mmCIF file of C-alpha atoms in Angstrom:
data_model
loop_
_atom_site.group_PDB
_atom_site.id
_atom_site.type_symbol
_atom_site.label_atom_id
_atom_site.label_comp_id
_atom_site.label_asym_id
_atom_site.label_seq_id
_atom_site.Cartn_x
_atom_site.Cartn_y
_atom_site.Cartn_z
ATOM 1 C CA MET C 1 -0.045 -0.023 -0.037
ATOM 2 C CA ILE C 2 1.386 3.193 -0.819
ATOM 3 C CA ARG C 3 0.189 6.447 1.147
ATOM 4 C CA PRO C 4 0.875 9.934 2.081
ATOM 5 C CA VAL C 5 3.561 10.288 4.306
ATOM 6 C CA THR C 6 2.509 11.682 8.314
ATOM 7 C CA ALA C 7 4.408 12.415 11.121
ATOM 8 C CA ALA C 8 3.948 9.234 12.748
ATOM 9 C CA ASP C 9 6.374 7.889 9.762
ATOM 10 C CA ARG C 10 9.014 10.054 10.401
ATOM 11 C CA THR C 11 11.287 8.297 12.889
ATOM 12 C CA ALA C 12 11.179 5.119 10.957
ATOM 13 C CA LEU C 13 11.832 6.793 7.394
ATOM 14 C CA VAL C 14 14.944 8.613 8.796
ATOM 15 C CA SER C 15 16.196 5.128 9.714
ATOM 16 C CA LEU C 16 15.004 3.817 6.299
ATOM 17 C CA GLY C 17 17.052 6.887 4.532
ATOM 18 C CA LEU C 18 19.872 5.940 6.781
ATOM 19 C CA ALA C 19 19.854 2.151 5.995
ATOM 20 C CA THR C 20 19.700 3.067 2.083
ATOM 21 C CA GLY C 21 23.705 4.261 2.214
ATOM 22 C CA VAL C 22 22.199 7.242 0.037
ATOM 23 C CA PHE C 23 23.127 9.836 2.842
ATOM 24 C CA GLU C 24 26.267 10.210 4.269
ATOM 25 C CA ASP C 25 25.278 10.248 8.001
ATOM 26 C CA ALA C 26 23.017 10.130 10.114
ATOM 27 C CA ALA C 27 23.198 13.723 10.318
ATOM 28 C CA GLU C 28 22.549 14.435 6.875
ATOM 29 C CA VAL C 29 19.487 11.921 7.013
ATOM 30 C CA GLU C 30 17.992 14.186 10.141
ATOM 31 C CA THR C 31 18.844 17.420 8.360
ATOM 32 C CA LEU C 32 17.429 16.830 4.755
ATOM 33 C CA LEU C 33 14.906 13.784 5.083
ATOM 34 C CA GLY C 34 13.831 14.773 8.312
ATOM 35 C CA GLU C 35 13.554 18.284 7.685
ATOM 36 C CA THR C 36 11.628 17.656 4.818
ATOM 37 C CA ILE C 37 9.034 15.419 6.427
ATOM 38 C CA ASP C 38 8.496 17.884 9.186
ATOM 39 C CA SER C 39 8.106 20.494 6.444
ATOM 40 C CA LEU C 40 6.033 18.630 4.455
ATOM 41 C CA VAL C 41 3.406 17.548 7.762
ATOM 42 C CA ALA C 42 3.562 21.479 8.630
ATOM 43 C CA GLY C 43 2.251 22.363 5.023
ATOM 44 C CA SER C 44 5.580 24.736 4.555
ATOM 45 C CA LEU C 45 6.422 22.902 1.633
ATOM 46 C CA PRO C 46 5.908 24.415 -2.220
ATOM 47 C CA LYS C 47 2.600 23.549 -3.533
ATOM 48 C CA GLY C 48 2.187 20.257 -5.251
ATOM 49 C CA HIS C 49 5.261 19.033 -3.073
ATOM 50 C CA GLN C 50 4.318 15.442 -1.704
ATOM 51 C CA ALA C 51 5.795 12.415 -0.172
ATOM 52 C CA HIS C 52 4.417 8.528 -0.261
ATOM 53 C CA VAL C 53 5.293 5.753 1.714
ATOM 54 C CA MET C 54 4.891 2.558 0.786
ATOM 55 C CA MET C 55 4.519 -0.406 3.506
ATOM 56 C CA HIS C 56 5.073 -4.223 3.754
ATOM 57 C CA SER C 57 1.635 -5.776 3.203
ATOM 58 C CA ASP C 58 2.553 -8.102 6.347
ATOM 59 C CA THR C 59 4.572 -6.197 8.613
ATOM 60 C CA GLY C 60 3.144 -2.743 8.477
ATOM 61 C CA GLU C 61 6.666 -1.685 8.256
ATOM 62 C CA PRO C 62 7.792 1.143 5.702
ATOM 63 C CA THR C 63 9.665 -0.384 2.704
ATOM 64 C CA GLY C 64 10.493 3.161 0.635
ATOM 65 C CA TRP C 65 9.237 6.430 0.143
ATOM 66 C CA VAL C 66 9.084 8.875 -2.539
ATOM 67 C CA TYR C 67 9.443 12.856 -2.441
ATOM 68 C CA PHE C 68 8.460 14.675 -5.524
ATOM 69 C CA GLY C 69 6.525 17.243 -7.260
ATOM 70 C CA PRO C 70 5.801 20.060 -9.533
ATOM 71 C CA HIS C 71 9.021 22.247 -10.892
ATOM 72 C CA ALA C 72 9.023 25.564 -9.608
ATOM 73 C CA ASP C 73 9.169 27.178 -13.000
ATOM 74 C CA GLU C 74 8.304 24.855 -15.711
ATOM 75 C CA ASP C 75 4.491 24.149 -16.427
ATOM 76 C CA GLY C 76 3.723 20.311 -17.040
ATOM 77 C CA VAL C 77 7.400 19.226 -15.457
ATOM 78 C CA TRP C 78 7.678 17.456 -12.458
ATOM 79 C CA GLU C 79 10.965 16.516 -10.236
ATOM 80 C CA LEU C 80 11.695 13.485 -8.291
ATOM 81 C CA TRP C 81 14.030 14.345 -5.688
ATOM 82 C CA TRP C 82 14.079 11.204 -3.587
ATOM 83 C CA ILE C 83 13.071 7.575 -4.013
ATOM 84 C CA GLY C 84 14.442 5.150 -1.465
ATOM 85 C CA VAL C 85 13.824 1.398 -0.630
ATOM 86 C CA ALA C 86 15.105 -0.673 2.387
ATOM 87 C CA PRO C 87 17.954 -2.656 1.623
ATOM 88 C CA ASP C 88 15.830 -6.119 2.327
ATOM 89 C CA CYS C 89 13.064 -5.177 0.073
ATOM 90 C CA GLN C 90 15.517 -3.806 -2.575
ATOM 91 C CA ARG C 91 14.594 -6.199 -6.273
ATOM 92 C CA ASN C 92 11.242 -6.646 -4.717
ATOM 93 C CA ASN C 93 9.325 -4.403 -7.052
ATOM 94 C CA VAL C 94 9.001 -2.036 -4.339
ATOM 95 C CA GLY C 95 10.970 0.732 -6.331
ATOM 96 C CA ALA C 96 9.247 0.017 -9.278
ATOM 97 C CA SER C 97 5.976 0.253 -7.826
ATOM 98 C CA LEU C 98 6.811 3.752 -6.322
ATOM 99 C CA ILE C 99 8.020 5.116 -9.663
ATOM 100 C CA ALA C 100 5.022 3.986 -11.588
ATOM 101 C CA PHE C 101 3.007 5.606 -8.801
ATOM 102 C CA VAL C 102 4.784 8.985 -9.168
ATOM 103 C CA GLU C 103 4.471 8.759 -13.113
ATOM 104 C CA ALA C 104 0.961 8.363 -12.635
ATOM 105 C CA THR C 105 0.147 10.587 -9.993
ATOM 106 C CA ALA C 106 2.016 13.065 -12.147
ATOM 107 C CA ALA C 107 0.514 12.408 -15.027
ATOM 108 C CA ALA C 108 -2.863 12.972 -13.604
ATOM 109 C CA ALA C 109 -1.834 16.639 -12.791
ATOM 110 C CA ALA C 110 -1.142 17.013 -16.131
ATOM 111 C CA ALA C 111 2.829 16.589 -16.075
ATOM 112 C CA ARG C 112 4.409 16.022 -19.196
ATOM 113 C CA GLN C 113 8.059 15.289 -18.279
ATOM 114 C CA LEU C 114 9.234 14.214 -15.101
ATOM 115 C CA ILE C 115 12.887 15.138 -14.276
ATOM 116 C CA VAL C 116 15.451 13.191 -11.942
ATOM 117 C CA ASN C 117 18.945 14.341 -10.379
ATOM 118 C CA THR C 118 21.511 12.264 -8.851
ATOM 119 C CA SER C 119 25.016 11.671 -8.615
ATOM 120 C CA SER C 120 27.595 10.280 -10.777
ATOM 121 C CA GLY C 121 29.092 8.479 -7.210
ATOM 122 C CA ASP C 122 29.912 4.804 -7.500
ATOM 123 C CA GLY C 123 27.456 4.381 -4.858
ATOM 124 C CA LEU C 124 24.771 5.447 -6.929
ATOM 125 C CA ALA C 125 25.173 3.255 -10.070
ATOM 126 C CA LYS C 126 22.489 1.431 -9.137
ATOM 127 C CA ALA C 127 20.158 4.128 -9.058
ATOM 128 C CA ARG C 128 21.331 5.200 -12.113
ATOM 129 C CA ALA C 129 20.799 1.958 -13.711
ATOM 130 C CA PHE C 130 17.289 1.863 -12.272
ATOM 131 C CA TYR C 131 15.775 5.221 -13.917
ATOM 132 C CA THR C 132 17.681 3.575 -17.330
ATOM 133 C CA LYS C 133 15.681 0.344 -16.517
ATOM 134 C CA HIS C 134 12.369 2.318 -16.405
ATOM 135 C CA GLY C 135 12.493 4.220 -19.457
ATOM 136 C CA TYR C 136 14.654 7.473 -18.053
ATOM 137 C CA ALA C 137 16.801 9.153 -20.851
ATOM 138 C CA ARG C 138 20.303 10.518 -19.448
ATOM 139 C CA THR C 139 19.711 13.795 -20.768
ATOM 140 C CA GLY C 140 22.728 16.060 -18.705
ATOM 141 C CA GLN C 141 25.819 16.181 -16.490
ATOM 142 C CA ILE C 142 27.536 18.979 -14.875
ATOM 143 C CA PRO C 143 30.574 18.040 -13.628
ATOM 144 C CA ASP C 144 31.361 18.597 -9.800
ATOM 145 C CA TYR C 145 27.888 19.634 -8.732
ATOM 146 C CA TYR C 146 27.941 17.975 -5.538
ATOM 147 C CA GLY C 147 31.993 18.211 -4.905
ATOM 148 C CA GLN C 148 34.701 17.123 -6.902
ATOM 149 C CA GLY C 149 34.231 14.370 -8.980
ATOM 150 C CA GLN C 150 30.411 14.040 -7.966
ATOM 151 C CA ASP C 151 28.527 15.554 -11.207
ATOM 152 C CA GLN C 152 24.881 15.843 -11.311
ATOM 153 C CA VAL C 153 23.495 13.168 -13.452
ATOM 154 C CA THR C 154 20.307 14.280 -14.909
ATOM 155 C CA PHE C 155 17.577 11.668 -16.247
ATOM 156 C CA THR C 156 13.942 12.679 -17.829
ATOM 157 C CA LYS C 157 11.173 10.821 -19.064
ATOM 158 C CA ARG C 158 8.331 11.934 -21.308
ATOM 159 C CA LEU C 159 4.913 11.489 -19.564
ATOM 160 C CA VAL C 160 2.795 12.418 -22.392
ATOM 161 C CA GLU C 161 4.291 12.393 -26.130
ATOM 162 C CA PRO C 162 4.321 15.593 -28.164
ATOM 163 C CA ASN C 163 1.569 16.157 -30.756
#
C-alpha cells in the first residue's frame, strides 16, 4: 500500500533513509529527509510537493518512500527528488511500484515530463541503472556539482508524447 507520509512516519523513514546508504551519515539524513518531512507535514513546502510511503503488506513497516512534485518554474514538468527502498526490500518491485506511482500521479496532474537528478558517484550506480531500466533517458551532466568528482546526472522521461 502506498499512502501519504505522516508525522508518525518520520522516525521510521529517517532510519530507512540511513539504511539505504544514499545519505552520508545520520546528521545528513536528519537535516535533509527529517526536516523535509517536518516541512511537508507543516504544509510549508511549495504547492504540489508530496511524499508517499510504501508499507509492507504483512508487517506494516515502511519499505520505501518517494518525494516529488511540480517544478517551480516550468509548467508540466515534475521532479522526483528522492526515492528510497529498504535494503532488504530491494529487487522486490518496491522501487518499480513507487516510480510507477510517481509517474501516474504526475501524469494525472497534467505533467508532460519527469526529471530526476542524481550523482555520478559509485554509490549511486544502481540508482542510475534503475532509472534507465524504467525508461528514463540520461539527458545531462554537470561536472563536480555535488563536489570534486561528483557530477550531477540528469535523467528525464516523457509522460505524454508530443503531438
